PDB file of C-alpha atoms in Angstrom:
ATOM      1  CA  MET A 940      36.050   1.840  28.355  1.00  0.00           C
ATOM      2  CA  LEU A 941      38.371   1.091  25.434  1.00  0.00           C
ATOM      3  CA  ASP A 942      36.045  -1.636  24.161  1.00  0.00           C
ATOM      4  CA  ALA A 943      33.056   0.720  24.371  1.00  0.00           C
ATOM      5  CA  CYS A 944      34.868   3.285  22.219  1.00  0.00           C
ATOM      6  CA  VAL A 945      35.703   0.622  19.648  1.00  0.00           C
ATOM      7  CA  LYS A 946      32.114  -0.631  19.566  1.00  0.00           C
ATOM      8  CA  CYS A 947      30.920   2.948  19.010  1.00  0.00           C
ATOM      9  CA  GLU A 948      33.635   3.384  16.358  1.00  0.00           C
ATOM     10  CA  ASN A 949      35.125   6.313  18.237  1.00  0.00           C
ATOM     11  CA  MET A 950      38.740   5.459  17.502  1.00  0.00           C
ATOM     12  CA  HIS A 951      39.970   8.953  18.323  1.00  0.00           C
ATOM     13  CA  LYS A 952      38.783   8.504  21.918  1.00  0.00           C
ATOM     14  CA  ALA A 953      40.033   4.898  21.967  1.00  0.00           C
ATOM     15  CA  CYS A 954      43.516   6.138  21.047  1.00  0.00           C
ATOM     16  CA  GLU A 955      43.354   8.811  23.754  1.00  0.00           C
ATOM     17  CA  ILE A 956      42.493   6.166  26.340  1.00  0.00           C
ATOM     18  CA  PHE A 957      45.225   3.887  25.019  1.00  0.00           C
ATOM     19  CA  ASP A 958      47.827   6.685  25.195  1.00  0.00           C
ATOM     20  CA  GLU A 959      46.675   7.724  28.668  1.00  0.00           C
ATOM     21  CA  MET A 960      46.886   4.137  29.806  1.00  0.00           C
ATOM     22  CA  LYS A 961      50.477   3.885  28.597  1.00  0.00           C
ATOM     23  CA  THR A 962      51.710   7.279  29.838  1.00  0.00           C
ATOM     24  CA  GLN A 963      49.730   8.201  32.943  1.00  0.00           C
ATOM     25  CA  THR A 964      49.146   4.885  34.635  1.00  0.00           C
ATOM     26  CA  ASN A 965      51.179   1.867  35.574  1.00  0.00           C
ATOM     27  CA  LEU A 966      49.000  -0.295  33.359  1.00  0.00           C
ATOM     28  CA  ASN A 967      50.754  -2.019  30.511  1.00  0.00           C
ATOM     29  CA  ALA A 968      48.856  -2.773  27.358  1.00  0.00           C
ATOM     30  CA  ASP A 969      48.466  -6.511  26.826  1.00  0.00           C
ATOM     31  CA  LEU A 970      47.351  -8.681  23.919  1.00  0.00           C
ATOM     32  CA  ILE A 971      43.678  -7.970  24.641  1.00  0.00           C
ATOM     33  CA  THR A 972      44.245  -4.210  24.756  1.00  0.00           C
ATOM     34  CA  TYR A 973      46.122  -4.159  21.466  1.00  0.00           C
ATOM     35  CA  SER A 974      43.630  -6.555  19.880  1.00  0.00           C
ATOM     36  CA  THR A 975      40.774  -4.253  20.870  1.00  0.00           C
ATOM     37  CA  VAL A 976      42.373  -1.195  19.292  1.00  0.00           C
ATOM     38  CA  ILE A 977      43.405  -3.098  16.167  1.00  0.00           C
ATOM     39  CA  LYS A 978      39.889  -4.537  15.875  1.00  0.00           C
ATOM     40  CA  GLY A 979      38.482  -0.998  15.922  1.00  0.00           C
ATOM     41  CA  PHE A 980      40.713   0.144  13.085  1.00  0.00           C
ATOM     42  CA  CYS A 981      39.969  -3.011  11.107  1.00  0.00           C
ATOM     43  CA  LYS A 982      36.262  -2.388  11.610  1.00  0.00           C
ATOM     44  CA  GLN A 983      36.812   1.013   9.997  1.00  0.00           C
ATOM     45  CA  LYS A 984      38.884  -0.638   7.259  1.00  0.00           C
ATOM     46  CA  ASN A 985      41.909   1.400   8.286  1.00  0.00           C
ATOM     47  CA  ILE A 986      44.636  -1.192   7.773  1.00  0.00           C
ATOM     48  CA  GLU A 987      47.413   1.388   8.054  1.00  0.00           C
ATOM     49  CA  LYS A 988      46.436   2.380  11.615  1.00  0.00           C
ATOM     50  CA  ALA A 989      45.773  -1.259  12.546  1.00  0.00           C
ATOM     51  CA  TYR A 990      49.211  -2.184  11.221  1.00  0.00           C
ATOM     52  CA  HIS A 991      50.760   0.729  13.127  1.00  0.00           C
ATOM     53  CA  PHE A 992      49.361  -0.670  16.385  1.00  0.00           C
ATOM     54  CA  LEU A 993      50.579  -4.147  15.454  1.00  0.00           C
ATOM     55  CA  ASN A 994      54.078  -2.703  15.156  1.00  0.00           C
ATOM     56  CA  ILE A 995      53.776  -0.933  18.510  1.00  0.00           C
ATOM     57  CA  MET A 996      52.604  -4.218  20.007  1.00  0.00           C
ATOM     58  CA  LEU A 997      55.537  -6.123  18.507  1.00  0.00           C
ATOM     59  CA  GLY A 998      57.905  -3.407  19.771  1.00  0.00           C
ATOM     60  CA  SER A 999      56.478  -4.002  23.246  1.00  0.00           C
ATOM     61  CA  LYS A1000      57.426  -7.691  22.905  1.00  0.00           C
ATOM     62  CA  ILE A1001      53.797  -8.824  22.817  1.00  0.00           C
ATOM     63  CA  THR A1002      53.127 -11.586  20.318  1.00  0.00           C
ATOM     64  CA  PRO A1003      49.826 -11.529  18.463  1.00  0.00           C
ATOM     65  CA  ASP A1004      47.708 -14.653  18.359  1.00  0.00           C
ATOM     66  CA  GLU A1005      46.251 -16.295  15.278  1.00  0.00           C
ATOM     67  CA  ALA A1006      42.869 -14.614  15.796  1.00  0.00           C
ATOM     68  CA  LEU A1007      44.461 -11.152  15.653  1.00  0.00           C
ATOM     69  CA  ILE A1008      46.501 -12.060  12.582  1.00  0.00           C
ATOM     70  CA  ASN A1009      43.347 -13.371  10.888  1.00  0.00           C
ATOM     71  CA  LEU A1010      41.541 -10.130  11.733  1.00  0.00           C
ATOM     72  CA  LEU A1011      44.350  -8.122  10.143  1.00  0.00           C
ATOM     73  CA  LEU A1012      44.431 -10.396   7.093  1.00  0.00           C
ATOM     74  CA  GLU A1013      40.668 -10.072   6.666  1.00  0.00           C
ATOM     75  CA  CYS A1014      41.072  -6.281   6.823  1.00  0.00           C
ATOM     76  CA  CYS A1015      43.766  -6.491   4.132  1.00  0.00           C
ATOM     77  CA  PHE A1016      41.377  -8.524   1.991  1.00  0.00           C
ATOM     78  CA  SER A1017      38.476  -6.123   2.460  1.00  0.00           C
ATOM     79  CA  THR A1018      40.661  -3.110   1.643  1.00  0.00           C
ATOM     80  CA  GLY A1019      42.404  -4.816  -1.266  1.00  0.00           C
ATOM     81  CA  ASN A1020      45.828  -4.369   0.321  1.00  0.00           C
ATOM     82  CA  THR A1021      47.597  -7.488  -0.951  1.00  0.00           C
ATOM     83  CA  ASP A1022      51.112  -6.342  -0.078  1.00  0.00           C
ATOM     84  CA  LYS A1023      50.210  -5.585   3.533  1.00  0.00           C
ATOM     85  CA  GLY A1024      48.433  -8.946   3.795  1.00  0.00           C
ATOM     86  CA  ILE A1025      51.522 -10.793   2.614  1.00  0.00           C
ATOM     87  CA  GLU A1026      53.652  -8.753   4.997  1.00  0.00           C
ATOM     88  CA  ILE A1027      51.398  -9.646   7.932  1.00  0.00           C
ATOM     89  CA  PHE A1028      51.427 -13.321   6.936  1.00  0.00           C
ATOM     90  CA  ASN A1029      55.247 -13.188   6.819  1.00  0.00           C
ATOM     91  CA  ILE A1030      55.287 -11.636  10.305  1.00  0.00           C
ATOM     92  CA  MET A1031      53.096 -14.504  11.470  1.00  0.00           C
ATOM     93  CA  ASN A1032      55.563 -17.012  10.025  1.00  0.00           C
ATOM     94  CA  SER A1033      58.598 -15.240  11.474  1.00  0.00           C
ATOM     95  CA  LEU A1034      56.982 -15.334  14.930  1.00  0.00           C
ATOM     96  CA  LYS A1035      56.157 -19.028  14.412  1.00  0.00           C
ATOM     97  CA  ILE A1036      52.450 -18.445  15.042  1.00  0.00           C
ATOM     98  CA  PRO A1037      50.701 -21.545  13.707  1.00  0.00           C
ATOM     99  CA  ALA A1038      48.342 -20.883  10.818  1.00  0.00           C
ATOM    100  CA  SER A1039      45.060 -22.735  10.435  1.00  0.00           C
ATOM    101  CA  ASN A1040      42.671 -23.401   7.574  1.00  0.00           C
ATOM    102  CA  ILE A1041      41.078 -20.046   8.400  1.00  0.00           C
ATOM    103  CA  THR A1042      44.358 -18.172   7.983  1.00  0.00           C
ATOM    104  CA  TYR A1043      45.157 -19.914   4.727  1.00  0.00           C
ATOM    105  CA  SER A1044      41.621 -19.351   3.436  1.00  0.00           C
ATOM    106  CA  ILE A1045      41.937 -15.618   4.013  1.00  0.00           C
ATOM    107  CA  LEU A1046      45.353 -15.612   2.329  1.00  0.00           C
ATOM    108  CA  ILE A1047      43.787 -17.318  -0.702  1.00  0.00           C
ATOM    109  CA  LYS A1048      41.086 -14.633  -0.764  1.00  0.00           C
ATOM    110  CA  ILE A1049      43.770 -11.926  -0.665  1.00  0.00           C
ATOM    111  CA  TYR A1050      45.649 -13.464  -3.589  1.00  0.00           C
ATOM    112  CA  GLY A1051      42.389 -14.123  -5.429  1.00  0.00           C
ATOM    113  CA  ARG A1052      41.270 -10.527  -5.158  1.00  0.00           C
ATOM    114  CA  ALA A1053      44.621  -9.465  -6.610  1.00  0.00           C
ATOM    115  CA  ARG A1054      44.160 -12.077  -9.369  1.00  0.00           C
ATOM    116  CA  LYS A1055      47.411 -13.763  -8.318  1.00  0.00           C
ATOM    117  CA  ILE A1056      45.996 -17.194  -8.957  1.00  0.00           C
ATOM    118  CA  HIS A1057      49.304 -19.077  -8.973  1.00  0.00           C
ATOM    119  CA  LYS A1058      50.074 -17.653  -5.532  1.00  0.00           C
ATOM    120  CA  ALA A1059      46.593 -18.628  -4.327  1.00  0.00           C
ATOM    121  CA  MET A1060      47.080 -22.150  -5.608  1.00  0.00           C
ATOM    122  CA  GLY A1061      50.507 -22.225  -3.983  1.00  0.00           C
ATOM    123  CA  VAL A1062      48.844 -21.734  -0.600  1.00  0.00           C
ATOM    124  CA  ILE A1063      47.340 -25.225  -0.923  1.00  0.00           C
ATOM    125  CA  GLU A1064      50.823 -26.641  -1.482  1.00  0.00           C
ATOM    126  CA  ILE A1065      52.139 -24.775   1.569  1.00  0.00           C
ATOM    127  CA  MET A1066      49.293 -26.221   3.623  1.00  0.00           C
ATOM    128  CA  LYS A1067      50.063 -29.760   2.460  1.00  0.00           C
ATOM    129  CA  LYS A1068      53.776 -29.238   3.173  1.00  0.00           C
ATOM    130  CA  ASN A1069      52.829 -28.140   6.700  1.00  0.00           C
ATOM    131  CA  ARG A1070      50.561 -31.188   7.070  1.00  0.00           C
ATOM    132  CA  ILE A1071      47.390 -29.090   7.200  1.00  0.00           C
ATOM    133  CA  LYS A1072      44.531 -30.639   5.282  1.00  0.00           C
ATOM    134  CA  PRO A1073      42.768 -27.934   3.267  1.00  0.00           C
ATOM    135  CA  GLY A1074      39.116 -27.690   4.238  1.00  0.00           C
ATOM    136  CA  LEU A1075      36.081 -27.116   2.093  1.00  0.00           C
ATOM    137  CA  ILE A1076      36.039 -23.362   2.752  1.00  0.00           C
ATOM    138  CA  THR A1077      39.669 -23.141   1.680  1.00  0.00           C
ATOM    139  CA  TYR A1078      38.912 -24.933  -1.579  1.00  0.00           C
ATOM    140  CA  THR A1079      35.752 -22.884  -2.122  1.00  0.00           C
ATOM    141  CA  ASN A1080      37.781 -19.679  -1.755  1.00  0.00           C
ATOM    142  CA  LEU A1081      40.372 -21.023  -4.188  1.00  0.00           C
ATOM    143  CA  ILE A1082      37.716 -21.880  -6.768  1.00  0.00           C
ATOM    144  CA  GLN A1083      36.187 -18.425  -6.402  1.00  0.00           C
ATOM    145  CA  ALA A1084      39.659 -16.936  -6.901  1.00  0.00           C
ATOM    146  CA  CYS A1085      40.067 -18.927 -10.133  1.00  0.00           C
ATOM    147  CA  PHE A1086      36.768 -17.678 -11.492  1.00  0.00           C
ATOM    148  CA  LYS A1087      37.520 -14.115 -10.433  1.00  0.00           C
ATOM    149  CA  ALA A1088      40.867 -14.297 -12.233  1.00  0.00           C
ATOM    150  CA  LYS A1089      39.080 -15.691 -15.308  1.00  0.00           C
ATOM    151  CA  LYS A1090      40.956 -18.975 -14.994  1.00  0.00           C
ATOM    152  CA  PRO A1091      38.131 -21.552 -15.008  1.00  0.00           C
ATOM    153  CA  ASP A1092      40.444 -24.198 -16.486  1.00  0.00           C
ATOM    154  CA  PHE A1093      42.259 -24.373 -13.139  1.00  0.00           C
ATOM    155  CA  VAL A1094      39.032 -25.395 -11.409  1.00  0.00           C
ATOM    156  CA  ASN A1095      39.135 -28.913 -12.841  1.00  0.00           C
ATOM    157  CA  ASP A1096      42.508 -29.547 -11.170  1.00  0.00           C
ATOM    158  CA  ILE A1097      41.114 -28.263  -7.896  1.00  0.00           C
ATOM    159  CA  LEU A1098      38.043 -30.475  -8.236  1.00  0.00           C
ATOM    160  CA  ASN A1099      40.326 -33.482  -8.751  1.00  0.00           C
ATOM    161  CA  ASP A1100      42.293 -32.525  -5.652  1.00  0.00           C
ATOM    162  CA  ILE A1101      39.076 -32.223  -3.651  1.00  0.00           C
ATOM    163  CA  GLN A1102      37.954 -35.636  -4.858  1.00  0.00           C
ATOM    164  CA  ASN A1103      41.272 -37.131  -3.722  1.00  0.00           C
ATOM    165  CA  GLN A1104      40.797 -35.484  -0.305  1.00  0.00           C
ATOM    166  CA  ASN A1105      37.390 -37.155   0.170  1.00  0.00           C
ATOM    167  CA  LEU A1106      35.813 -33.923   1.399  1.00  0.00           C
ATOM    168  CA  LYS A1107      32.081 -33.764   1.948  1.00  0.00           C
ATOM    169  CA  LEU A1108      30.768 -31.045  -0.352  1.00  0.00           C
ATOM    170  CA  ASP A1109      27.871 -28.766   0.507  1.00  0.00           C
ATOM    171  CA  ALA A1110      25.305 -26.675  -1.344  1.00  0.00           C
ATOM    172  CA  ILE A1111      27.416 -23.512  -1.051  1.00  0.00           C
ATOM    173  CA  PHE A1112      30.332 -25.228  -2.743  1.00  0.00           C
ATOM    174  CA  TYR A1113      28.195 -26.558  -5.589  1.00  0.00           C
ATOM    175  CA  SER A1114      26.543 -23.168  -5.992  1.00  0.00           C
ATOM    176  CA  LYS A1115      29.912 -21.398  -6.314  1.00  0.00           C
ATOM    177  CA  VAL A1116      31.153 -23.944  -8.873  1.00  0.00           C
ATOM    178  CA  VAL A1117      28.003 -23.890 -11.000  1.00  0.00           C
ATOM    179  CA  THR A1118      27.696 -20.098 -10.854  1.00  0.00           C
ATOM    180  CA  GLY A1119      31.380 -19.704 -11.727  1.00  0.00           C
ATOM    181  CA  PHE A1120      31.143 -21.974 -14.744  1.00  0.00           C
ATOM    182  CA  GLN A1121      27.924 -20.264 -15.862  1.00  0.00           C
ATOM    183  CA  GLN A1122      29.555 -16.853 -15.682  1.00  0.00           C
ATOM    184  CA  ALA A1123      32.533 -18.222 -17.592  1.00  0.00           C
ATOM    185  CA  ASN A1124      30.104 -19.513 -20.233  1.00  0.00           C
ATOM    186  CA  ARG A1125      31.260 -23.073 -19.633  1.00  0.00           C
ATOM    187  CA  LEU A1126      27.810 -24.543 -18.935  1.00  0.00           C
ATOM    188  CA  SER A1127      25.079 -24.849 -21.497  1.00  0.00           C
TER     189      SER A1127
END
């Protein structure tokens, strides 16, 4: 029932069901229940409500998984809420939830949207420190962040790093690089 409300984007009813479940039954909300509600608010780009339910979940001693954290981070990116994204990433770290290339890629997008290019580039260093090899999507997001922040000179360093990593590049990557340099008037 809760999932059906979320799919129909009826979050008012979803919250009623959630509250009823917690107060009038012996059912305890679990990770799936919280994830469903949070997903609904993220779908509506309501990061504040999603974050509120994350806090209720944490107060109930239920630890989110990486997929839920990534969902929240993606919502922070789509709403432009950099501070909340960093806060959620810090919660993830404090709970010792392992981050993947996907998590770091979203974090780079968050910093890139805020034009905090040094922070975005720092994510790559954090990944290397944690022995996580940045993937092509991670680098593509970083390059897009550089172009968005009007810092095309940084792209050459990233391209050198990619070459040292021996990553297999794809058409999407090349398209983003060429388009970025064209828009920066760096290609003739």
